[in-house]
Each structure stands twice: as C-alpha cells, then as structure tokens.
Short mmCIF file of C-alpha atoms and ligand atoms in Angstrom, two decimals:
data_model
loop_
_atom_site.label_atom_id
_atom_site.label_comp_id
_atom_site.label_asym_id
_atom_site.label_seq_id
_atom_site.Cartn_x
_atom_site.Cartn_y
_atom_site.Cartn_z
CA MET A 25 0.25 -0.03 -0.24
CA ILE A 26 3.20 2.50 0.79
CA ASN A 27 2.98 3.27 -3.00
CA GLU A 28 -0.19 3.48 -4.05
CA THR A 29 -0.54 7.47 -4.09
CA LYS A 30 3.38 7.69 -4.95
CA ASN A 31 2.90 5.70 -8.27
CA PRO A 32 3.32 5.91 -11.29
CA ILE A 33 5.03 9.54 -11.21
CA PRO A 34 3.67 11.61 -14.14
CA PHE A 35 5.50 13.63 -16.21
CA CYS A 36 3.53 16.49 -16.17
CA VAL A 37 -0.35 17.03 -14.49
CA PRO A 38 -1.59 20.29 -15.34
CA THR A 39 -2.68 22.83 -12.02
CA ILE A 40 -5.70 23.00 -11.18
CA THR A 41 -6.43 25.84 -7.89
CA GLY A 42 -10.42 24.86 -7.31
CA LYS A 43 -11.90 28.03 -8.39
CA GLU A 44 -11.76 27.40 -11.91
CA ARG A 45 -15.31 25.68 -11.53
CA SER A 46 -16.92 28.47 -9.21
CA PHE A 47 -15.83 30.90 -12.29
CA ILE A 48 -17.26 28.48 -14.91
CA ASP A 49 -20.07 27.65 -13.02
CA GLY A 50 -21.02 31.16 -12.76
CA LEU A 51 -20.65 31.88 -16.33
CA LEU A 52 -22.84 28.96 -17.33
CA ASP A 53 -25.56 30.44 -14.75
CA ASP A 54 -25.39 33.38 -16.78
CA PRO A 55 -25.10 32.37 -20.44
CA SER A 56 -25.24 36.47 -21.41
CA SER A 57 -22.30 36.62 -19.30
CA LEU A 58 -20.58 34.37 -21.71
CA THR A 59 -20.15 37.80 -24.37
CA GLN A 60 -20.09 40.14 -22.58
CA GLY A 61 -15.85 39.35 -21.61
CA ALA A 62 -15.51 39.80 -18.45
CA TYR A 63 -12.92 37.78 -17.68
CA ASN A 64 -10.93 38.28 -20.41
CA SER A 65 -11.08 41.74 -18.72
CA LYS A 66 -10.10 40.63 -15.89
CA VAL A 67 -6.90 38.75 -17.59
CA GLU A 68 -6.15 41.73 -18.50
CA ALA A 69 -6.12 44.20 -16.03
CA TRP A 70 -4.17 41.68 -14.32
CA PHE A 71 -0.84 41.72 -16.70
CA GLN A 72 -1.84 45.89 -16.76
CA LYS A 73 -0.23 45.33 -13.07
CA MET A 74 1.99 42.81 -13.33
CA ASN A 75 3.42 45.04 -16.51
CA PRO A 76 2.23 48.98 -16.52
CA LYS A 77 4.28 49.75 -19.75
CA GLY A 78 2.45 46.87 -21.84
CA ILE A 79 -0.81 46.32 -23.65
CA THR A 80 -1.95 42.68 -23.58
CA LYS A 81 -4.74 40.90 -24.71
CA THR A 82 -5.77 37.19 -24.07
CA THR A 83 -4.92 35.08 -27.17
CA LYS A 84 -5.73 30.78 -27.86
CA SER A 85 -2.22 30.00 -27.66
CA CYS A 86 1.35 30.82 -27.33
CA THR A 87 1.64 29.53 -31.05
CA GLN A 88 -0.79 31.84 -32.50
CA ALA A 89 0.69 34.54 -30.47
CA LEU A 90 3.96 34.57 -32.00
CA GLU A 91 2.33 33.88 -35.54
CA LEU A 92 0.10 37.93 -34.52
CA THR A 93 3.74 38.88 -33.29
CA ALA A 94 5.48 38.04 -36.86
CA GLN A 95 2.66 39.65 -38.42
CA LEU A 96 2.65 42.79 -36.73
CA LEU A 97 6.17 43.19 -37.39
CA GLY A 98 5.44 42.99 -40.74
CA ILE A 99 8.50 40.33 -41.60
CA GLU A 100 8.00 38.69 -45.49
CA LYS A 101 10.57 36.55 -47.32
CA GLY A 102 13.89 36.66 -47.51
CA ASP A 103 13.86 38.18 -43.86
CA GLU A 104 16.31 37.28 -40.88
CA VAL A 105 15.09 36.26 -37.97
CA ILE A 106 17.42 35.52 -34.91
CA MET A 107 17.06 33.10 -32.31
CA ALA A 108 18.76 29.86 -30.49
CA SER A 109 18.12 27.31 -31.52
CA PHE A 110 17.11 25.19 -28.87
CA THR A 111 13.71 26.32 -28.50
CA HIS A 112 9.74 25.17 -28.63
CA VAL A 113 9.02 24.49 -32.57
CA SER A 114 7.10 27.68 -33.29
CA THR A 115 9.79 29.97 -32.08
CA ALA A 116 10.49 29.49 -35.56
CA ASN A 117 7.54 28.53 -36.63
CA ALA A 118 5.66 31.85 -37.09
CA PHE A 119 8.06 33.56 -38.73
CA VAL A 120 8.55 30.94 -41.22
CA LEU A 121 5.37 30.69 -41.91
CA ARG A 122 6.16 34.10 -43.41
CA GLY A 123 8.61 33.30 -45.38
CA ALA A 124 11.48 34.69 -43.36
CA THR A 125 14.43 32.76 -42.79
CA PRO A 126 15.71 31.77 -38.54
CA VAL A 127 19.42 31.99 -37.82
CA PHE A 128 20.18 30.33 -35.15
CA ILE A 129 22.85 31.27 -32.63
CA ASP A 130 24.28 29.05 -30.17
CA ILE A 131 23.48 28.40 -26.31
CA ASN A 132 25.57 29.60 -22.80
CA PRO A 133 25.67 26.44 -21.46
CA ASN A 134 24.78 27.61 -18.47
CA THR A 135 21.69 28.79 -18.66
CA MET A 136 20.75 27.14 -22.05
CA ASN A 137 19.59 30.82 -23.55
CA ILE A 138 20.23 32.31 -26.45
CA ASP A 139 24.35 33.65 -26.44
CA ALA A 140 23.89 37.36 -25.90
CA SER A 141 27.44 37.34 -26.47
CA LEU A 142 27.38 35.78 -30.07
CA ILE A 143 23.95 38.08 -31.13
CA GLU A 144 25.43 40.98 -32.74
CA HIS A 145 27.42 38.33 -35.29
CA GLY A 146 24.73 37.22 -36.54
CA ILE A 147 22.89 40.31 -37.26
CA THR A 148 22.69 41.18 -40.99
CA GLU A 149 21.25 43.29 -43.16
CA LYS A 150 17.84 41.24 -43.53
CA THR A 151 17.57 41.08 -39.90
CA LYS A 152 13.72 41.91 -38.78
CA ALA A 153 13.85 40.35 -35.15
CA VAL A 154 15.94 38.71 -32.37
CA VAL A 155 13.38 36.52 -30.47
CA VAL A 156 14.50 35.07 -26.81
CA MET A 157 13.03 32.67 -25.13
CA HIS A 158 13.64 32.55 -21.62
CA TYR A 159 14.25 28.85 -20.89
CA GLY A 160 12.52 27.52 -17.74
CA GLY A 161 11.88 31.09 -16.74
CA VAL A 162 15.31 31.81 -16.14
CA ALA A 163 15.97 35.52 -17.82
CA CYS A 164 18.15 35.78 -20.60
CA GLU A 165 21.06 39.08 -20.42
CA MET A 166 18.26 41.27 -21.29
CA ASP A 167 21.02 44.72 -20.46
CA ALA A 168 22.68 43.76 -23.16
CA ILE A 169 20.28 42.18 -25.29
CA VAL A 170 18.28 45.34 -25.17
CA GLU A 171 21.29 47.00 -26.16
CA ILE A 172 21.97 45.30 -29.41
CA CYS A 173 18.74 45.33 -30.62
CA LYS A 174 18.37 49.30 -30.04
CA LYS A 175 22.02 49.76 -31.36
CA HIS A 176 20.83 48.68 -34.76
CA ASN A 177 17.04 49.45 -34.79
CA ILE A 178 16.38 46.00 -34.27
CA PRO A 179 12.51 44.85 -32.86
CA LEU A 180 13.27 42.38 -29.55
CA VAL A 181 10.58 39.68 -28.76
CA GLU A 182 10.12 37.05 -25.72
CA ASP A 183 8.82 34.19 -26.33
CA ASN A 184 7.88 34.31 -22.27
CA ALA A 185 6.01 30.88 -22.60
CA HIS A 186 8.32 30.45 -19.64
CA GLY A 187 8.75 32.94 -18.07
CA ILE A 188 5.20 34.42 -15.91
CA MET A 189 6.06 35.22 -12.07
CA ALA A 190 9.60 35.82 -12.94
CA THR A 191 12.00 38.77 -13.10
CA TYR A 192 15.25 39.90 -13.73
CA ARG A 193 16.96 42.52 -11.67
CA GLY A 194 13.73 43.54 -10.40
CA MET A 195 11.36 43.68 -14.22
CA PRO A 196 8.99 41.34 -14.83
CA LEU A 197 9.98 39.12 -17.69
CA GLY A 198 7.99 39.74 -21.22
CA SER A 199 8.78 43.87 -19.71
CA PHE A 200 12.18 44.28 -22.05
CA GLY A 201 10.72 42.87 -25.17
CA ASP A 202 9.00 45.55 -28.06
CA ILE A 203 6.50 42.14 -27.91
CA SER A 204 6.51 39.54 -25.83
CA CYS A 205 3.98 36.19 -25.97
CA ILE A 206 3.60 34.29 -22.75
CA SER A 207 1.93 30.28 -23.38
CA PHE A 208 -0.93 28.84 -20.57
CA ASP A 209 -0.88 25.34 -22.19
CA HIS A 210 -1.39 22.44 -20.02
CA GLN A 211 2.44 22.27 -18.97
CA LYS A 212 2.91 25.66 -18.07
CA ASN A 213 2.95 27.08 -14.53
CA ILE A 214 -0.58 29.11 -15.03
CA THR A 215 -3.20 27.69 -17.04
CA CYS A 216 -6.16 27.06 -19.33
CA ASN A 217 -5.62 24.71 -21.28
CA GLN A 218 -4.98 25.53 -23.78
CA GLY A 219 -4.51 29.18 -23.95
CA GLY A 220 -2.00 32.07 -24.23
CA SER A 221 -1.36 35.64 -24.67
CA ILE A 222 0.18 38.70 -25.93
CA SER A 223 1.95 41.99 -24.46
CA ILE A 224 3.17 45.02 -26.72
CA ASN A 225 5.62 47.42 -24.89
CA ASN A 226 6.60 49.44 -27.91
CA LYS A 227 3.09 51.87 -27.87
CA SER A 228 4.07 52.80 -31.61
CA LEU A 229 2.91 49.09 -32.71
CA LEU A 230 -0.59 49.13 -30.70
CA ALA A 231 -2.77 50.46 -33.77
CA LYS A 232 -1.40 48.30 -36.31
CA PHE A 233 -2.09 45.76 -32.97
CA GLU A 234 -5.75 46.61 -32.19
CA SER A 235 -6.73 45.67 -35.81
CA ILE A 236 -5.15 42.80 -36.53
CA TYR A 237 -6.18 40.95 -32.82
CA ASP A 238 -10.05 42.63 -34.35
CA LEU A 239 -10.19 40.52 -37.66
CA GLY A 240 -8.44 43.32 -39.26
CA THR A 241 -10.99 46.10 -38.57
CA ASP A 242 -10.63 49.07 -36.64
CA LYS A 243 -13.46 48.03 -34.08
CA ALA A 244 -11.17 48.57 -30.99
CA ASN A 245 -11.66 52.72 -32.03
CA PHE A 246 -15.37 52.10 -32.20
CA LEU A 247 -15.63 50.22 -28.77
CA ARG A 248 -13.32 53.39 -27.26
CA GLY A 249 -16.37 55.60 -29.41
CA GLU A 250 -13.90 57.58 -31.50
CA ILE A 251 -16.08 56.27 -34.43
CA GLU A 252 -19.22 55.49 -35.51
CA ASN A 253 -18.87 52.86 -37.43
CA TYR A 254 -16.32 50.52 -37.35
CA GLU A 255 -14.92 48.51 -41.36
CA TRP A 256 -12.82 45.76 -42.63
CA GLN A 257 -9.23 47.82 -43.15
CA SER A 258 -6.55 45.27 -43.17
CA THR A 259 -5.92 41.42 -42.74
CA GLY A 260 -6.12 40.01 -39.43
CA SER A 261 -8.11 37.31 -37.59
CA ASN A 262 -10.48 35.81 -34.06
CA HIS A 263 -7.28 36.03 -31.59
CA GLN A 264 -9.50 36.68 -28.36
CA MET A 265 -9.25 33.38 -25.89
CA SER A 266 -12.84 32.09 -24.76
CA GLU A 267 -14.42 33.15 -21.90
CA LEU A 268 -14.33 29.72 -20.69
CA SER A 269 -10.73 29.94 -20.96
CA ALA A 270 -10.04 32.96 -19.25
CA ALA A 271 -12.48 32.04 -16.48
CA PHE A 272 -10.75 28.84 -15.94
CA LEU A 273 -7.22 31.11 -16.20
CA TYR A 274 -8.08 33.99 -14.15
CA ALA A 275 -8.94 31.65 -11.13
CA GLN A 276 -4.89 30.49 -11.59
CA LEU A 277 -3.81 34.58 -11.94
CA GLU A 278 -5.54 35.27 -8.43
CA GLU A 279 -3.32 32.43 -6.95
CA ALA A 280 -0.46 33.36 -9.10
CA ASP A 281 1.75 34.24 -5.88
CA MET A 282 0.87 30.45 -3.91
CA LEU A 283 1.26 28.60 -7.35
CA THR A 284 4.89 30.02 -7.85
CA LYS A 285 6.15 29.28 -4.27
CA GLN A 286 4.74 25.85 -4.16
CA ARG A 287 6.49 25.47 -7.47
CA LEU A 288 9.90 27.62 -5.95
CA LEU A 289 9.12 25.18 -2.84
CA SER A 290 9.57 21.71 -5.18
CA TRP A 291 12.90 23.39 -7.15
CA ASN A 292 14.51 23.91 -4.23
CA LEU A 293 14.04 20.92 -2.84
CA TYR A 294 14.78 18.32 -5.89
CA HIS A 295 18.25 20.91 -5.85
CA ASP A 296 19.29 20.58 -2.70
CA LEU A 297 19.01 16.89 -2.45
CA LEU A 298 21.05 16.39 -5.47
CA LYS A 299 23.46 18.85 -5.26
CA GLU A 300 25.34 15.15 -3.72
CA LEU A 301 25.52 14.24 -7.02
CA VAL A 302 27.36 17.56 -8.30
CA ILE A 303 29.91 17.19 -6.02
CA ARG A 304 30.72 13.15 -7.34
CA GLU A 305 30.55 15.05 -10.53
CA CYS A 306 27.69 12.39 -12.22
CA ILE A 307 24.95 15.24 -13.18
CA ALA A 308 25.57 19.48 -13.18
CA LEU A 309 22.68 21.76 -11.84
CA PRO A 310 20.61 23.92 -13.40
CA TYR A 311 22.66 27.13 -12.72
CA ILE A 312 20.07 30.50 -11.84
CA PRO A 313 21.96 33.93 -12.64
CA GLU A 314 22.34 36.17 -9.60
CA TYR A 315 19.95 38.72 -11.97
CA CYS A 316 17.22 36.60 -11.91
CA LYS A 317 14.10 35.24 -10.11
CA HIS A 318 13.41 31.76 -11.56
CA ASN A 319 9.78 31.00 -11.48
CA GLY A 320 10.64 26.94 -11.36
CA HIS A 321 9.30 26.20 -14.42
CA ILE A 322 11.97 23.58 -15.56
CA PHE A 323 13.70 21.29 -13.06
CA TYR A 324 16.42 19.50 -15.05
CA ILE A 325 19.49 17.88 -14.35
CA LYS A 326 22.53 16.87 -17.09
CA THR A 327 24.35 13.86 -16.83
CA ASN A 328 27.33 13.83 -18.80
CA ASN A 329 26.65 12.69 -21.56
CA ALA A 330 24.21 11.28 -24.04
CA PRO A 331 23.30 7.36 -24.19
CA LYS A 332 23.56 8.10 -19.37
CA ARG A 333 21.46 10.37 -20.41
CA ASP A 334 19.17 7.82 -22.22
CA GLU A 335 20.08 5.21 -19.63
CA LEU A 336 18.90 6.84 -16.75
CA ILE A 337 15.82 7.85 -18.13
CA ALA A 338 15.04 5.18 -18.95
CA PHE A 339 16.06 3.77 -15.42
CA LEU A 340 13.50 5.80 -14.40
CA LYS A 341 10.96 4.65 -16.29
CA THR A 342 10.89 1.10 -14.64
CA HIS A 343 10.29 2.99 -11.54
CA GLU A 344 7.32 4.53 -13.23
CA ILE A 345 8.82 8.23 -13.09
CA THR A 346 8.28 9.98 -16.53
CA ALA A 347 11.30 12.03 -17.24
CA LEU A 348 11.70 13.34 -20.65
CA PHE A 349 14.51 15.49 -22.55
CA HIS A 350 13.90 18.70 -23.92
CA TYR A 351 14.47 20.54 -27.18
CA THR A 352 15.57 18.62 -29.65
CA PRO A 353 17.18 21.79 -30.97
CA LEU A 354 15.94 23.62 -34.41
CA HIS A 355 19.21 23.41 -36.74
CA SER A 356 19.17 20.00 -36.24
CA SER A 357 15.80 18.85 -37.40
CA GLU A 358 14.85 17.84 -41.30
CA PHE A 359 12.85 21.09 -41.68
CA GLY A 360 15.07 23.17 -39.57
CA LYS A 361 18.04 22.59 -41.57
CA LYS A 362 16.25 23.60 -44.78
CA ALA A 363 14.33 26.58 -43.41
CA GLY A 364 17.14 28.16 -41.64
CA ARG A 365 20.80 28.93 -40.51
CA ILE A 366 23.18 28.30 -38.17
CA SER A 367 25.12 31.72 -37.42
CA GLY A 368 29.06 30.67 -36.28
CA SER A 369 28.86 27.23 -34.55
CA ASP A 370 27.07 24.78 -32.62
CA LEU A 371 29.72 24.82 -29.60
CA HIS A 372 27.24 23.89 -27.22
CA THR A 373 23.67 23.80 -28.24
CA LYS A 374 24.36 20.19 -29.62
CA ASN A 375 25.67 18.73 -26.54
CA GLU A 376 24.31 20.62 -23.79
CA SER A 377 20.76 19.17 -25.52
CA GLU A 378 21.90 15.97 -25.78
CA LYS A 379 23.07 16.02 -21.94
CA LEU A 380 19.57 16.95 -20.89
CA ILE A 381 16.66 15.77 -18.52
CA ARG A 382 13.68 17.59 -17.26
CA LEU A 383 12.42 15.82 -13.89
CA PRO A 384 8.86 15.65 -12.48
CA LEU A 385 7.50 18.80 -11.57
CA TYR A 386 3.88 20.44 -10.93
CA HIS A 387 1.59 21.64 -8.74
CA GLU A 388 0.50 18.54 -6.76
CA ILE A 389 3.80 16.88 -6.64
CA THR A 390 4.42 16.20 -3.10
CA GLN A 391 7.86 15.91 -0.59
CA GLU A 392 7.57 12.28 -0.60
CA GLN A 393 7.11 11.82 -4.47
CA ILE A 394 10.92 14.37 -5.18
CA GLU A 395 12.43 12.20 -2.28
CA PHE A 396 11.56 9.17 -3.95
CA ILE A 397 13.17 10.45 -7.68
CA VAL A 398 16.20 11.59 -5.92
CA ASP A 399 16.25 8.74 -4.37
CA LYS A 400 16.34 6.26 -7.63
CA ILE A 401 18.84 9.18 -9.88
CA LYS A 402 21.38 7.72 -6.54
CA LEU A 403 20.61 4.31 -7.08
CA PHE A 404 21.36 5.12 -10.49
CA TYR A 405 24.66 6.85 -9.72
CA SER A 406 25.99 3.68 -6.83
C1 LIG B 660 5.14 26.07 -24.78
C2 LIG B 660 5.12 26.32 -25.62
C3 LIG B 660 4.58 27.00 -26.54
C4 LIG B 660 3.84 27.44 -27.34
O1 LIG B 660 2.53 27.21 -26.79
P1 LIG B 660 0.95 27.16 -26.67
O2 LIG B 660 0.82 27.73 -26.12
O3 LIG B 660 0.89 25.54 -26.55
O4 LIG B 660 1.53 27.31 -28.45
C5 LIG B 660 5.65 28.10 -27.74
N1 LIG B 660 7.58 28.59 -27.02
C6 LIG B 660 7.97 28.15 -25.68
C7 LIG B 660 8.84 28.17 -25.79
C8 LIG B 660 6.60 27.13 -25.00
O5 LIG B 660 7.26 26.60 -24.50
#
C-alpha cells in the first residue's frame, strides 16, 4: 500500500487551484455573461498591473501570439530572424510561416539561453527581429540584448512562454521586448489547458496590433467611441481567448503567488537533494544567475553524456517515473536544416541539449514523490 499514491509519477499534471469550477459555473449560470468578456478583461487588467508598460491581450495559444507577432512586425520572404535553436518549434515556425529564415545562435551552456555575446555576429541587413526565450523561466541577459537591439534598431521579441512571475533585475520577464508572448498550455506554471497572451510594450505598434487582433477591423476605435462605425481595414484574425478559458485562467492568476511559491519549494528541494551528485561529478544542476528570480518552471539535470541520459531516463521509467529530454535543437531537425541557418558554430547547443533531462514538476507533486525520484537517481549512480 505504501506506493499507492506515489506511483506512477507522471512528468506533468496540469495545475488546478479549485476556483476554476466556480468561475466557470458562474458563466454557465448566466449565459449572457459569456458574451461580455469580463474574465478576458480581468486577465488583461492583471497583466496591466504586472507590466504597466505594456498592453496585454489574451490569445488562443502562445503559438498564435507568436504568429500574430510575425504579422505585426511585417515579416516577409527573405527576412531573417535571430533566435536560439534550443527552443520550442513555434518560436521559429511563426516567422517561417511568413517566409523568414531563422538564424540560429548558440546557447550559453550555463543557462541554456541564447548567448547574448553572439547575437551581434548574426545580424545582417536582412535581420528583422531578435527573438529570445527564457528557458525554464530563467532570464536571458536582457541588458545586453536590449542594448544590441537598440543599437541596430531591430525589434526585440520575448517568447516568454516559460517566464510568468519571473524577473530580471526586478523587472518582470515579458516587459523588455517590443512584444512578448506567454503560453498557458497544460504544461505551463499557470494554465487554462490551451491559451496564451501577447503584450505590446512598444506603443508605436499598438494601432496596427489592435486591427490585426480584431479581424483586421478598426473595432477597437469604435468600442472607445472614437468612430461611429467599424469596418474591414486590413488582414487580421480572431485571436481572443474563449471567455470560458479566461475564467479558468483568471482563477489561477489570482493564485499566481501561491502557485509560484509552491513550485519553487519543489524546485529547491530537488536542487538541495541532488547536490551530492554534483560533488561526485555525476550530474550538473541548473545555474541561476544572480540577476534572476526564476519561477521554477522546469527542473532539469544534465548527465555527463547523451548515452547516460538515455540510460537514466530508461532506468527511471522502470520505477514508473516519467522524465523527459528537451528540446531537439531546431537547426539539426529535418525541416530546420532547410528552413534556417546557423550563425557561427554549434559549440554547445547540441552537446548540452543531449545531456538534459527534465524531472517531474507540477503543482501537486509531493515532497515524498521528489524524495522518491531523487533516491532512484542516486540508486542509478550508486
Ligand atoms: C509552450 C511553448 C510554446 C507554445 O505554446 P502554446 O500555448 O502551446 O502554443 C511556445 N514557445 C515555448 C518556449 C513554449 O514552451
């Protein structure tokens, strides 16, 4: 009976706070409320408070928010967009869909984030955006990156899918780029199963953004009472999140402090318990630069080489623990080889990504489960 609730240990269980049901019930009890968008407004107001510099709107996914970003920046065939190859496929896809070439920059092996010191080397006259992704909610080197983008007058985009509630020098991730995008998919710290948001921090993009966001119309001006009718102005789409999803999401945003604290407790427990294996040079642990407050989005370890990683994943599986690797670098994928190009050389991306294992981490994971997982990892190395 001891293992009754312990095993199997999945990689991720979507976060539920308990308040989602009552918010959604409220909408179902009063169907006209479904058309009024009160929860979408509450979500947007929450972000307004968190990042006063930006205007935030909900989207149906982070993928969609990134696609909207590419359209908003006027990305066209022949343009180049700088990013790390160690990222989610949507970071690149959004721009490739518009005909751009992703130019992949190597990562800093300590953080797995784009190496800021290599970005400038990748810039050409065709570069139309720099896209950074804060892996595991650990910030990229934003001072240097903002500086480079300013110097070359290139828009900066944050794929902030991992970064909600995390900061860089006290400022929230997602507040540095001209545009930033968040994901609320089922694996993210705060979720509505499928959803996203986009923040526009550069006011000069706002008018065009509003039109794209609302089917290519000038409805936003109409709703503000600035014009008498609204009509089709340009190309756009239906980007807003469903009100049901927004209710689900808002239930979690209200608990964002608690959810982040809880996650960090689990993250720190892993970190403390696994230190011993670092001393024995079996594994490496994540490094958090002093300028970052992260959000415990991902707990990973690195084995000494790729075969060891595969062995450890298989070993954990025999103990009903699901641990996963992450990401297969885009530049080495079948499509990535055709669609993109690498700037400089790949000193770290392939090597480091091949050693990385993500351990189970989710809101409901217990101290006992983490201790059990760590025991098995120690057993593997004994
Ligand atoms: C999850 C994720 C996405 C995609 O988010 P969706 O909301 O599922 O579309 C994009 N980029 C990164 C870095 C992600 O982790």
